[in-house]
mmCIF file of N, CA and C in Angstrom:
data_model
loop_
_atom_site.group_PDB
_atom_site.id
_atom_site.type_symbol
_atom_site.label_atom_id
_atom_site.label_comp_id
_atom_site.label_asym_id
_atom_site.label_seq_id
_atom_site.Cartn_x
_atom_site.Cartn_y
_atom_site.Cartn_z
ATOM 1 N N GLN Y 1 -9.760 -24.206 -12.339
ATOM 2 C CA GLN Y 1 -9.605 -22.915 -11.670
ATOM 3 C C GLN Y 1 -8.509 -22.110 -12.363
ATOM 4 N N VAL Y 2 -8.728 -20.827 -12.504
ATOM 5 C CA VAL Y 2 -7.732 -19.965 -13.123
ATOM 6 C C VAL Y 2 -7.720 -18.630 -12.401
ATOM 7 N N GLN Y 3 -6.542 -18.106 -12.156
ATOM 8 C CA GLN Y 3 -6.379 -16.776 -11.566
ATOM 9 C C GLN Y 3 -5.857 -15.832 -12.642
ATOM 10 N N LEU Y 4 -6.348 -14.599 -12.624
ATOM 11 C CA LEU Y 4 -6.056 -13.637 -13.688
ATOM 12 C C LEU Y 4 -5.495 -12.340 -13.114
ATOM 13 N N VAL Y 5 -4.443 -11.818 -13.757
ATOM 14 C CA VAL Y 5 -3.849 -10.557 -13.331
ATOM 15 C C VAL Y 5 -3.622 -9.686 -14.562
ATOM 16 N N GLU Y 6 -4.244 -8.498 -14.563
ATOM 17 C CA GLU Y 6 -4.103 -7.566 -15.677
ATOM 18 C C GLU Y 6 -2.928 -6.618 -15.443
ATOM 19 N N SER Y 7 -2.376 -6.117 -16.537
ATOM 20 C CA SER Y 7 -1.343 -5.080 -16.469
ATOM 21 C C SER Y 7 -1.362 -4.300 -17.780
ATOM 22 N N GLY Y 8 -0.661 -3.157 -17.777
ATOM 23 C CA GLY Y 8 -0.510 -2.388 -18.998
ATOM 24 C C GLY Y 8 -1.367 -1.145 -19.102
ATOM 25 N N GLY Y 9 -2.223 -0.923 -18.119
ATOM 26 C CA GLY Y 9 -3.037 0.286 -18.155
ATOM 27 C C GLY Y 9 -2.203 1.531 -17.896
ATOM 28 N N GLY Y 10 -2.818 2.682 -18.080
ATOM 29 C CA GLY Y 10 -2.122 3.928 -17.828
ATOM 30 C C GLY Y 10 -2.856 5.108 -18.404
ATOM 31 N N LEU Y 11 -2.157 6.226 -18.449
ATOM 32 C CA LEU Y 11 -2.691 7.480 -18.980
ATOM 33 C C LEU Y 11 -2.094 7.714 -20.362
ATOM 34 N N VAL Y 12 -2.956 7.994 -21.326
ATOM 35 C CA VAL Y 12 -2.505 8.217 -22.692
ATOM 36 C C VAL Y 12 -3.350 9.316 -23.323
ATOM 37 N N GLN Y 13 -2.779 10.031 -24.263
ATOM 38 C CA GLN Y 13 -3.533 11.064 -24.966
ATOM 39 C C GLN Y 13 -4.427 10.433 -26.032
ATOM 40 N N ALA Y 14 -5.473 11.127 -26.374
ATOM 41 C CA ALA Y 14 -6.367 10.666 -27.431
ATOM 42 C C ALA Y 14 -5.560 10.441 -28.709
ATOM 43 N N GLY Y 15 -5.868 9.322 -29.371
ATOM 44 C CA GLY Y 15 -5.127 8.955 -30.570
ATOM 45 C C GLY Y 15 -3.962 8.025 -30.297
ATOM 46 N N GLY Y 16 -3.616 7.871 -29.040
ATOM 47 C CA GLY Y 16 -2.502 7.030 -28.665
ATOM 48 C C GLY Y 16 -2.871 5.559 -28.561
ATOM 49 N N SER Y 17 -1.910 4.760 -28.110
ATOM 50 C CA SER Y 17 -2.086 3.312 -28.024
ATOM 51 C C SER Y 17 -1.634 2.786 -26.667
ATOM 52 N N LEU Y 18 -2.236 1.683 -26.272
ATOM 53 C CA LEU Y 18 -1.831 0.926 -25.098
ATOM 54 C C LEU Y 18 -1.997 -0.552 -25.409
ATOM 55 N N ARG Y 19 -1.221 -1.359 -24.711
ATOM 56 C CA ARG Y 19 -1.374 -2.805 -24.831
ATOM 57 C C ARG Y 19 -1.587 -3.385 -23.443
ATOM 58 N N LEU Y 20 -2.743 -3.965 -23.237
ATOM 59 C CA LEU Y 20 -3.044 -4.617 -21.976
ATOM 60 C C LEU Y 20 -2.644 -6.087 -22.044
ATOM 61 N N SER Y 21 -2.204 -6.603 -20.907
ATOM 62 C CA SER Y 21 -1.881 -8.016 -20.802
ATOM 63 C C SER Y 21 -2.692 -8.633 -19.669
ATOM 64 N N CYS Y 22 -2.985 -9.905 -19.820
ATOM 65 C CA CYS Y 22 -3.677 -10.663 -18.777
ATOM 66 C C CYS Y 22 -2.905 -11.956 -18.578
ATOM 67 N N ALA Y 23 -2.252 -12.081 -17.438
ATOM 68 C CA ALA Y 23 -1.487 -13.282 -17.117
ATOM 69 C C ALA Y 23 -2.372 -14.227 -16.318
ATOM 70 N N ALA Y 24 -2.419 -15.471 -16.753
ATOM 71 C CA ALA Y 24 -3.271 -16.467 -16.104
ATOM 72 C C ALA Y 24 -2.433 -17.551 -15.459
ATOM 73 N N SER Y 25 -2.860 -17.981 -14.302
ATOM 74 C CA SER Y 25 -2.232 -19.133 -13.660
ATOM 75 C C SER Y 25 -3.195 -20.297 -13.715
ATOM 76 N N GLY Y 26 -2.650 -21.484 -13.717
ATOM 77 C CA GLY Y 26 -3.497 -22.673 -13.832
ATOM 78 C C GLY Y 26 -3.117 -23.446 -15.076
ATOM 79 N N ARG Y 27 -3.163 -24.754 -14.992
ATOM 80 C CA ARG Y 27 -2.694 -25.594 -16.079
ATOM 81 C C ARG Y 27 -3.657 -25.671 -17.254
ATOM 82 N N THR Y 28 -4.903 -25.230 -17.092
ATOM 83 C CA THR Y 28 -5.891 -25.400 -18.149
ATOM 84 C C THR Y 28 -6.257 -24.097 -18.842
ATOM 85 N N PHE Y 29 -5.348 -23.109 -18.789
ATOM 86 C CA PHE Y 29 -5.631 -21.814 -19.422
ATOM 87 C C PHE Y 29 -6.058 -21.984 -20.865
ATOM 88 N N SER Y 30 -5.406 -22.870 -21.609
ATOM 89 C CA SER Y 30 -5.652 -23.001 -23.041
ATOM 90 C C SER Y 30 -7.054 -23.504 -23.354
ATOM 91 N N SER Y 31 -7.777 -24.028 -22.394
ATOM 92 C CA SER Y 31 -9.120 -24.540 -22.648
ATOM 93 C C SER Y 31 -10.215 -23.503 -22.403
ATOM 94 N N TYR Y 32 -9.854 -22.346 -21.848
ATOM 95 C CA TYR Y 32 -10.841 -21.324 -21.509
ATOM 96 C C TYR Y 32 -11.024 -20.313 -22.634
ATOM 97 N N GLY Y 33 -12.266 -19.918 -22.845
ATOM 98 C CA GLY Y 33 -12.509 -18.726 -23.625
ATOM 99 C C GLY Y 33 -12.152 -17.516 -22.762
ATOM 100 N N MET Y 34 -11.628 -16.473 -23.396
ATOM 101 C CA MET Y 34 -11.157 -15.317 -22.643
ATOM 102 C C MET Y 34 -11.803 -14.043 -23.174
ATOM 103 N N GLY Y 35 -11.924 -13.073 -22.290
ATOM 104 C CA GLY Y 35 -12.523 -11.819 -22.730
ATOM 105 C C GLY Y 35 -11.987 -10.629 -21.969
ATOM 106 N N TRP Y 36 -12.192 -9.462 -22.565
ATOM 107 C CA TRP Y 36 -11.927 -8.181 -21.917
ATOM 108 C C TRP Y 36 -13.249 -7.452 -21.747
ATOM 109 N N PHE Y 37 -13.423 -6.892 -20.572
ATOM 110 C CA PHE Y 37 -14.578 -6.085 -20.254
ATOM 111 C C PHE Y 37 -14.079 -4.757 -19.696
ATOM 112 N N ARG Y 38 -14.974 -3.766 -19.661
ATOM 113 C CA ARG Y 38 -14.589 -2.492 -19.059
ATOM 114 C C ARG Y 38 -15.784 -1.870 -18.352
ATOM 115 N N GLN Y 39 -15.452 -1.042 -17.368
ATOM 116 C CA GLN Y 39 -16.500 -0.329 -16.637
ATOM 117 C C GLN Y 39 -16.044 1.088 -16.381
ATOM 118 N N ALA Y 40 -16.781 2.025 -16.926
ATOM 119 C CA ALA Y 40 -16.520 3.437 -16.710
ATOM 120 C C ALA Y 40 -17.327 3.905 -15.497
ATOM 121 N N PRO Y 41 -16.920 5.014 -14.872
ATOM 122 C CA PRO Y 41 -17.657 5.531 -13.714
ATOM 123 C C PRO Y 41 -19.135 5.748 -14.032
ATOM 124 N N ARG Y 42 -19.976 5.259 -13.155
ATOM 125 C CA ARG Y 42 -21.431 5.434 -13.256
ATOM 126 C C ARG Y 42 -22.036 4.713 -14.469
ATOM 127 N N LYS Y 43 -21.319 3.746 -14.992
ATOM 128 C CA LYS Y 43 -21.846 2.974 -16.116
ATOM 129 C C LYS Y 43 -21.772 1.482 -15.812
ATOM 130 N N GLU Y 44 -22.564 0.705 -16.545
ATOM 131 C CA GLU Y 44 -22.540 -0.734 -16.408
ATOM 132 C C GLU Y 44 -21.258 -1.298 -17.026
ATOM 133 N N ARG Y 45 -20.829 -2.430 -16.498
ATOM 134 C CA ARG Y 45 -19.712 -3.120 -17.117
ATOM 135 C C ARG Y 45 -20.128 -3.614 -18.495
ATOM 136 N N GLU Y 46 -19.237 -3.489 -19.473
ATOM 137 C CA GLU Y 46 -19.573 -3.880 -20.838
ATOM 138 C C GLU Y 46 -18.491 -4.763 -21.443
ATOM 139 N N PHE Y 47 -18.929 -5.630 -22.338
ATOM 140 C CA PHE Y 47 -18.023 -6.497 -23.077
ATOM 141 C C PHE Y 47 -17.241 -5.662 -24.078
ATOM 142 N N VAL Y 48 -15.942 -5.933 -24.188
ATOM 143 C CA VAL Y 48 -15.087 -5.235 -25.144
ATOM 144 C C VAL Y 48 -14.645 -6.171 -26.266
ATOM 145 N N ALA Y 49 -14.079 -7.322 -25.879
ATOM 146 C CA ALA Y 49 -13.566 -8.262 -26.883
ATOM 147 C C ALA Y 49 -13.465 -9.647 -26.255
ATOM 148 N N GLY Y 50 -13.566 -10.679 -27.098
ATOM 149 C CA GLY Y 50 -13.439 -12.048 -26.617
ATOM 150 C C GLY Y 50 -12.704 -12.902 -27.632
ATOM 151 N N ILE Y 51 -12.124 -14.009 -27.157
ATOM 152 C CA ILE Y 51 -11.351 -14.880 -28.029
ATOM 153 C C ILE Y 51 -11.540 -16.319 -27.591
ATOM 154 N N SER Y 52 -11.692 -17.207 -28.545
ATOM 155 C CA SER Y 52 -11.897 -18.620 -28.242
ATOM 156 C C SER Y 52 -10.603 -19.286 -27.802
ATOM 157 N N TRP Y 53 -10.723 -20.508 -27.291
ATOM 158 C CA TRP Y 53 -9.555 -21.162 -26.718
ATOM 159 C C TRP Y 53 -8.575 -21.646 -27.755
ATOM 160 N N TRP Y 54 -9.031 -21.955 -28.978
ATOM 161 C CA TRP Y 54 -8.164 -22.622 -29.951
ATOM 162 C C TRP Y 54 -7.286 -21.613 -30.682
ATOM 163 N N SER Y 55 -6.310 -21.091 -29.934
ATOM 164 C CA SER Y 55 -5.288 -20.185 -30.460
ATOM 165 C C SER Y 55 -5.878 -19.033 -31.247
ATOM 166 N N GLY Y 56 -7.006 -18.528 -30.781
ATOM 167 C CA GLY Y 56 -7.559 -17.318 -31.374
ATOM 168 C C GLY Y 56 -8.290 -17.504 -32.672
ATOM 169 N N ALA Y 57 -8.873 -18.668 -32.929
ATOM 170 C CA ALA Y 57 -9.553 -18.888 -34.195
ATOM 171 C C ALA Y 57 -10.795 -18.020 -34.351
ATOM 172 N N VAL Y 58 -11.443 -17.683 -33.244
ATOM 173 C CA VAL Y 58 -12.654 -16.867 -33.308
ATOM 174 C C VAL Y 58 -12.517 -15.701 -32.341
ATOM 175 N N THR Y 59 -12.809 -14.509 -32.826
ATOM 176 C CA THR Y 59 -12.764 -13.328 -31.972
ATOM 177 C C THR Y 59 -14.069 -12.553 -32.066
ATOM 178 N N TYR Y 60 -14.378 -11.820 -31.025
ATOM 179 C CA TYR Y 60 -15.584 -10.998 -30.944
ATOM 180 C C TYR Y 60 -15.181 -9.604 -30.470
ATOM 181 N N TYR Y 61 -15.883 -8.590 -30.993
ATOM 182 C CA TYR Y 61 -15.604 -7.215 -30.588
ATOM 183 C C TYR Y 61 -16.903 -6.442 -30.422
ATOM 184 N N ALA Y 62 -16.890 -5.555 -29.452
ATOM 185 C CA ALA Y 62 -17.975 -4.590 -29.358
ATOM 186 C C ALA Y 62 -17.875 -3.636 -30.545
ATOM 187 N N ASP Y 63 -19.012 -3.158 -31.009
ATOM 188 C CA ASP Y 63 -19.010 -2.252 -32.161
ATOM 189 C C ASP Y 63 -18.154 -1.014 -31.909
ATOM 190 N N SER Y 64 -18.122 -0.568 -30.673
ATOM 191 C CA SER Y 64 -17.423 0.674 -30.335
ATOM 192 C C SER Y 64 -15.906 0.561 -30.478
ATOM 193 N N VAL Y 65 -15.381 -0.665 -30.522
ATOM 194 C CA VAL Y 65 -13.920 -0.825 -30.592
ATOM 195 C C VAL Y 65 -13.449 -1.525 -31.866
ATOM 196 N N LYS Y 66 -14.377 -1.975 -32.687
ATOM 197 C CA LYS Y 66 -14.002 -2.667 -33.927
ATOM 198 C C LYS Y 66 -13.108 -1.789 -34.787
ATOM 199 N N GLY Y 67 -12.034 -2.390 -35.293
ATOM 200 C CA GLY Y 67 -11.103 -1.649 -36.136
ATOM 201 C C GLY Y 67 -10.041 -0.902 -35.369
ATOM 202 N N ARG Y 68 -10.212 -0.790 -34.053
ATOM 203 C CA ARG Y 68 -9.233 -0.078 -33.223
ATOM 204 C C ARG Y 68 -8.532 -1.001 -32.235
ATOM 205 N N PHE Y 69 -9.255 -1.973 -31.713
ATOM 206 C CA PHE Y 69 -8.709 -2.897 -30.710
ATOM 207 C C PHE Y 69 -8.512 -4.265 -31.337
ATOM 208 N N THR Y 70 -7.471 -4.978 -30.859
ATOM 209 C CA THR Y 70 -7.215 -6.336 -31.318
ATOM 210 C C THR Y 70 -6.926 -7.228 -30.117
ATOM 211 N N ILE Y 71 -7.674 -8.307 -30.008
ATOM 212 C CA ILE Y 71 -7.472 -9.270 -28.937
ATOM 213 C C ILE Y 71 -6.647 -10.434 -29.475
ATOM 214 N N SER Y 72 -5.766 -10.952 -28.639
ATOM 215 C CA SER Y 72 -4.958 -12.103 -29.014
ATOM 216 C C SER Y 72 -4.585 -12.883 -27.759
ATOM 217 N N ARG Y 73 -4.056 -14.077 -27.953
ATOM 218 C CA ARG Y 73 -3.632 -14.874 -26.808
ATOM 219 C C ARG Y 73 -2.445 -15.729 -27.208
ATOM 220 N N ASP Y 74 -1.623 -16.031 -26.221
ATOM 221 C CA ASP Y 74 -0.484 -16.915 -26.401
ATOM 222 C C ASP Y 74 -0.629 -18.009 -25.346
ATOM 223 N N ASN Y 75 -1.145 -19.148 -25.754
ATOM 224 C CA ASN Y 75 -1.406 -20.215 -24.784
ATOM 225 C C ASN Y 75 -0.122 -20.773 -24.183
ATOM 226 N N ALA Y 76 0.978 -20.706 -24.902
ATOM 227 C CA ALA Y 76 2.255 -21.196 -24.362
ATOM 228 C C ALA Y 76 2.721 -20.320 -23.199
ATOM 229 N N LYS Y 77 2.324 -19.047 -23.213
ATOM 230 C CA LYS Y 77 2.719 -18.113 -22.158
ATOM 231 C C LYS Y 77 1.588 -17.860 -21.164
ATOM 232 N N ASN Y 78 0.450 -18.531 -21.347
ATOM 233 C CA ASN Y 78 -0.709 -18.307 -20.463
ATOM 234 C C ASN Y 78 -1.070 -16.826 -20.378
ATOM 235 N N THR Y 79 -1.060 -16.156 -21.497
ATOM 236 C CA THR Y 79 -1.268 -14.715 -21.516
ATOM 237 C C THR Y 79 -2.207 -14.310 -22.646
ATOM 238 N N MET Y 80 -3.060 -13.335 -22.335
ATOM 239 C CA MET Y 80 -3.945 -12.742 -23.319
ATOM 240 C C MET Y 80 -3.609 -11.256 -23.422
ATOM 241 N N TYR Y 81 -3.860 -10.693 -24.587
ATOM 242 C CA TYR Y 81 -3.508 -9.298 -24.826
ATOM 243 C C TYR Y 81 -4.687 -8.532 -25.417
ATOM 244 N N LEU Y 82 -4.650 -7.224 -25.230
ATOM 245 C CA LEU Y 82 -5.579 -6.341 -25.914
ATOM 246 C C LEU Y 82 -4.776 -5.146 -26.417
ATOM 247 N N GLN Y 83 -4.556 -5.099 -27.711
ATOM 248 C CA GLN Y 83 -3.887 -3.962 -28.329
ATOM 249 C C GLN Y 83 -4.938 -2.908 -28.637
ATOM 250 N N MET Y 84 -4.757 -1.731 -28.067
ATOM 251 C CA MET Y 84 -5.735 -0.658 -28.217
ATOM 252 C C MET Y 84 -5.082 0.504 -28.954
ATOM 253 N N ASN Y 85 -5.576 0.799 -30.133
ATOM 254 C CA ASN Y 85 -5.070 1.897 -30.953
ATOM 255 C C ASN Y 85 -6.146 2.966 -31.116
ATOM 256 N N SER Y 86 -5.722 4.143 -31.545
ATOM 257 C CA SER Y 86 -6.647 5.255 -31.797
ATOM 258 C C SER Y 86 -7.578 5.465 -30.609
ATOM 259 N N LEU Y 87 -7.006 5.503 -29.438
ATOM 260 C CA LEU Y 87 -7.814 5.607 -28.225
ATOM 261 C C LEU Y 87 -8.570 6.928 -28.162
ATOM 262 N N LYS Y 88 -9.752 6.854 -27.570
ATOM 263 C CA LYS Y 88 -10.626 8.008 -27.425
ATOM 264 C C LYS Y 88 -10.909 8.230 -25.945
ATOM 265 N N PRO Y 89 -11.275 9.451 -25.570
ATOM 266 C CA PRO Y 89 -11.615 9.694 -24.159
ATOM 267 C C PRO Y 89 -12.717 8.760 -23.652
ATOM 268 N N GLU Y 90 -13.649 8.389 -24.514
ATOM 269 C CA GLU Y 90 -14.720 7.490 -24.091
ATOM 270 C C GLU Y 90 -14.252 6.060 -23.847
ATOM 271 N N ASP Y 91 -13.007 5.751 -24.152
ATOM 272 C CA ASP Y 91 -12.436 4.445 -23.805
ATOM 273 C C ASP Y 91 -11.948 4.407 -22.355
ATOM 274 N N THR Y 92 -11.967 5.535 -21.681
ATOM 275 C CA THR Y 92 -11.538 5.593 -20.283
ATOM 276 C C THR Y 92 -12.409 4.699 -19.420
ATOM 277 N N ALA Y 93 -11.767 3.767 -18.712
ATOM 278 C CA ALA Y 93 -12.514 2.809 -17.891
ATOM 279 C C ALA Y 93 -11.529 1.922 -17.147
ATOM 280 N N LEU Y 94 -12.082 1.148 -16.229
ATOM 281 C CA LEU Y 94 -11.332 0.066 -15.596
ATOM 282 C C LEU Y 94 -11.534 -1.165 -16.472
ATOM 283 N N TYR Y 95 -10.445 -1.738 -16.955
ATOM 284 C CA TYR Y 95 -10.502 -2.869 -17.869
ATOM 285 C C TYR Y 95 -10.228 -4.168 -17.119
ATOM 286 N N TYR Y 96 -11.129 -5.129 -17.309
ATOM 287 C CA TYR Y 96 -11.036 -6.415 -16.644
ATOM 288 C C TYR Y 96 -10.771 -7.536 -17.651
ATOM 289 N N CYS Y 97 -9.969 -8.462 -17.226
ATOM 290 C CA CYS Y 97 -9.753 -9.714 -17.939
ATOM 291 C C CYS Y 97 -10.681 -10.754 -17.321
ATOM 292 N N ALA Y 98 -11.240 -11.636 -18.162
ATOM 293 C CA ALA Y 98 -12.145 -12.647 -17.651
ATOM 294 C C ALA Y 98 -11.989 -13.949 -18.425
ATOM 295 N N ALA Y 99 -12.344 -15.055 -17.769
ATOM 296 C CA ALA Y 99 -12.262 -16.373 -18.387
ATOM 297 C C ALA Y 99 -13.576 -17.110 -18.226
ATOM 298 N N GLU Y 100 -13.887 -17.959 -19.220
ATOM 299 C CA GLU Y 100 -15.123 -18.740 -19.148
ATOM 300 C C GLU Y 100 -14.855 -20.155 -19.663
ATOM 301 N N SER Y 101 -15.593 -21.111 -19.130
ATOM 302 C CA SER Y 101 -15.255 -22.526 -19.327
ATOM 303 C C SER Y 101 -15.823 -23.160 -20.594
ATOM 304 N N THR Y 102 -16.659 -22.464 -21.355
ATOM 305 C CA THR Y 102 -17.158 -23.091 -22.585
ATOM 306 C C THR Y 102 -16.082 -23.082 -23.672
ATOM 307 N N GLY Y 103 -15.105 -22.172 -23.550
ATOM 308 C CA GLY Y 103 -14.041 -22.086 -24.542
ATOM 309 C C GLY Y 103 -14.344 -21.180 -25.725
ATOM 310 N N ARG Y 104 -15.564 -20.628 -25.775
ATOM 311 C CA ARG Y 104 -15.947 -19.868 -26.967
ATOM 312 C C ARG Y 104 -15.504 -18.418 -26.944
ATOM 313 N N GLY Y 105 -15.400 -17.814 -25.769
ATOM 314 C CA GLY Y 105 -15.033 -16.405 -25.698
ATOM 315 C C GLY Y 105 -16.112 -15.472 -26.209
ATOM 316 N N SER Y 106 -17.323 -15.961 -26.300
ATOM 317 C CA SER Y 106 -18.438 -15.177 -26.820
ATOM 318 C C SER Y 106 -18.955 -14.196 -25.771
ATOM 319 N N PRO Y 107 -19.497 -13.050 -26.203
ATOM 320 C CA PRO Y 107 -20.108 -12.130 -25.233
ATOM 321 C C PRO Y 107 -21.391 -12.693 -24.638
ATOM 322 N N ARG Y 108 -21.920 -13.782 -25.180
ATOM 323 C CA ARG Y 108 -23.202 -14.316 -24.723
ATOM 324 C C ARG Y 108 -23.065 -15.437 -23.702
ATOM 325 N N VAL Y 109 -21.852 -15.789 -23.301
ATOM 326 C CA VAL Y 109 -21.661 -16.805 -22.269
ATOM 327 C C VAL Y 109 -21.347 -16.136 -20.946
ATOM 328 N N SER Y 110 -21.429 -16.923 -19.893
ATOM 329 C CA SER Y 110 -21.172 -16.398 -18.551
ATOM 330 C C SER Y 110 -19.694 -16.578 -18.202
ATOM 331 N N TYR Y 111 -19.057 -15.476 -17.827
ATOM 332 C CA TYR Y 111 -17.655 -15.512 -17.439
ATOM 333 C C TYR Y 111 -17.560 -15.687 -15.927
ATOM 334 N N GLY Y 112 -16.865 -16.727 -15.507
ATOM 335 C CA GLY Y 112 -16.840 -17.063 -14.100
ATOM 336 C C GLY Y 112 -15.593 -16.645 -13.353
ATOM 337 N N TYR Y 113 -14.562 -16.225 -14.068
ATOM 338 C CA TYR Y 113 -13.294 -15.868 -13.431
ATOM 339 C C TYR Y 113 -12.902 -14.465 -13.888
ATOM 340 N N TRP Y 114 -12.481 -13.652 -12.914
ATOM 341 C CA TRP Y 114 -12.213 -12.236 -13.184
ATOM 342 C C TRP Y 114 -10.915 -11.796 -12.517
ATOM 343 N N GLY Y 115 -10.212 -10.871 -13.193
ATOM 344 C CA GLY Y 115 -9.087 -10.213 -12.580
ATOM 345 C C GLY Y 115 -9.539 -8.998 -11.792
ATOM 346 N N GLN Y 116 -8.573 -8.280 -11.240
ATOM 347 C CA GLN Y 116 -8.881 -7.112 -10.420
ATOM 348 C C GLN Y 116 -9.043 -5.832 -11.236
ATOM 349 N N GLY Y 117 -8.579 -5.852 -12.471
ATOM 350 C CA GLY Y 117 -8.751 -4.690 -13.335
ATOM 351 C C GLY Y 117 -7.498 -3.832 -13.439
ATOM 352 N N THR Y 118 -7.389 -3.138 -14.569
ATOM 353 C CA THR Y 118 -6.312 -2.169 -14.782
ATOM 354 C C THR Y 118 -6.929 -0.914 -15.385
ATOM 355 N N GLN Y 119 -6.541 0.242 -14.860
ATOM 356 C CA GLN Y 119 -7.173 1.503 -15.260
ATOM 357 C C GLN Y 119 -6.561 2.031 -16.549
ATOM 358 N N VAL Y 120 -7.435 2.417 -17.459
ATOM 359 C CA VAL Y 120 -7.034 3.098 -18.696
ATOM 360 C C VAL Y 120 -7.697 4.474 -18.700
ATOM 361 N N THR Y 121 -6.888 5.505 -18.832
ATOM 362 C CA THR Y 121 -7.396 6.867 -18.883
ATOM 363 C C THR Y 121 -6.892 7.539 -20.149
ATOM 364 N N VAL Y 122 -7.822 8.036 -20.946
ATOM 365 C CA VAL Y 122 -7.482 8.693 -22.204
ATOM 366 C C VAL Y 122 -7.838 10.169 -22.087
ATOM 367 N N SER Y 123 -6.839 11.019 -22.197
ATOM 368 C CA SER Y 123 -7.062 12.464 -22.088
ATOM 369 C C SER Y 123 -7.333 13.076 -23.455
ATOM 370 N N SER Y 124 -8.138 14.116 -23.463
ATOM 371 C CA SER Y 124 -8.494 14.761 -24.738
ATOM 372 C C SER Y 124 -7.539 15.888 -25.078
#
């Protein structure tokens, strides 16, 4: 079992940067694959980025964020991060942290644990 709490969202101008954090509780955080998802108003929730359990050896990104966002994790701190650069208005959404038990962090696995979300708003 793992509990997840996101932080770091806010309002930023287009072209700016934000760093999201996801703090996890539970002794087995390091064995979970982790991911970031987002949901904009009137849109489906979508995968943003994922990272495998073994200290970030494998990462996945949605095409829309490749080259701009970087996912990382610090297993010693039970924390995952999403560095978001060159933000665009279309990045505006509620961003969720999620965990899955296969350890792969792939967009094709089922994520069973979710945080409450942190709002990111990018103004033009």
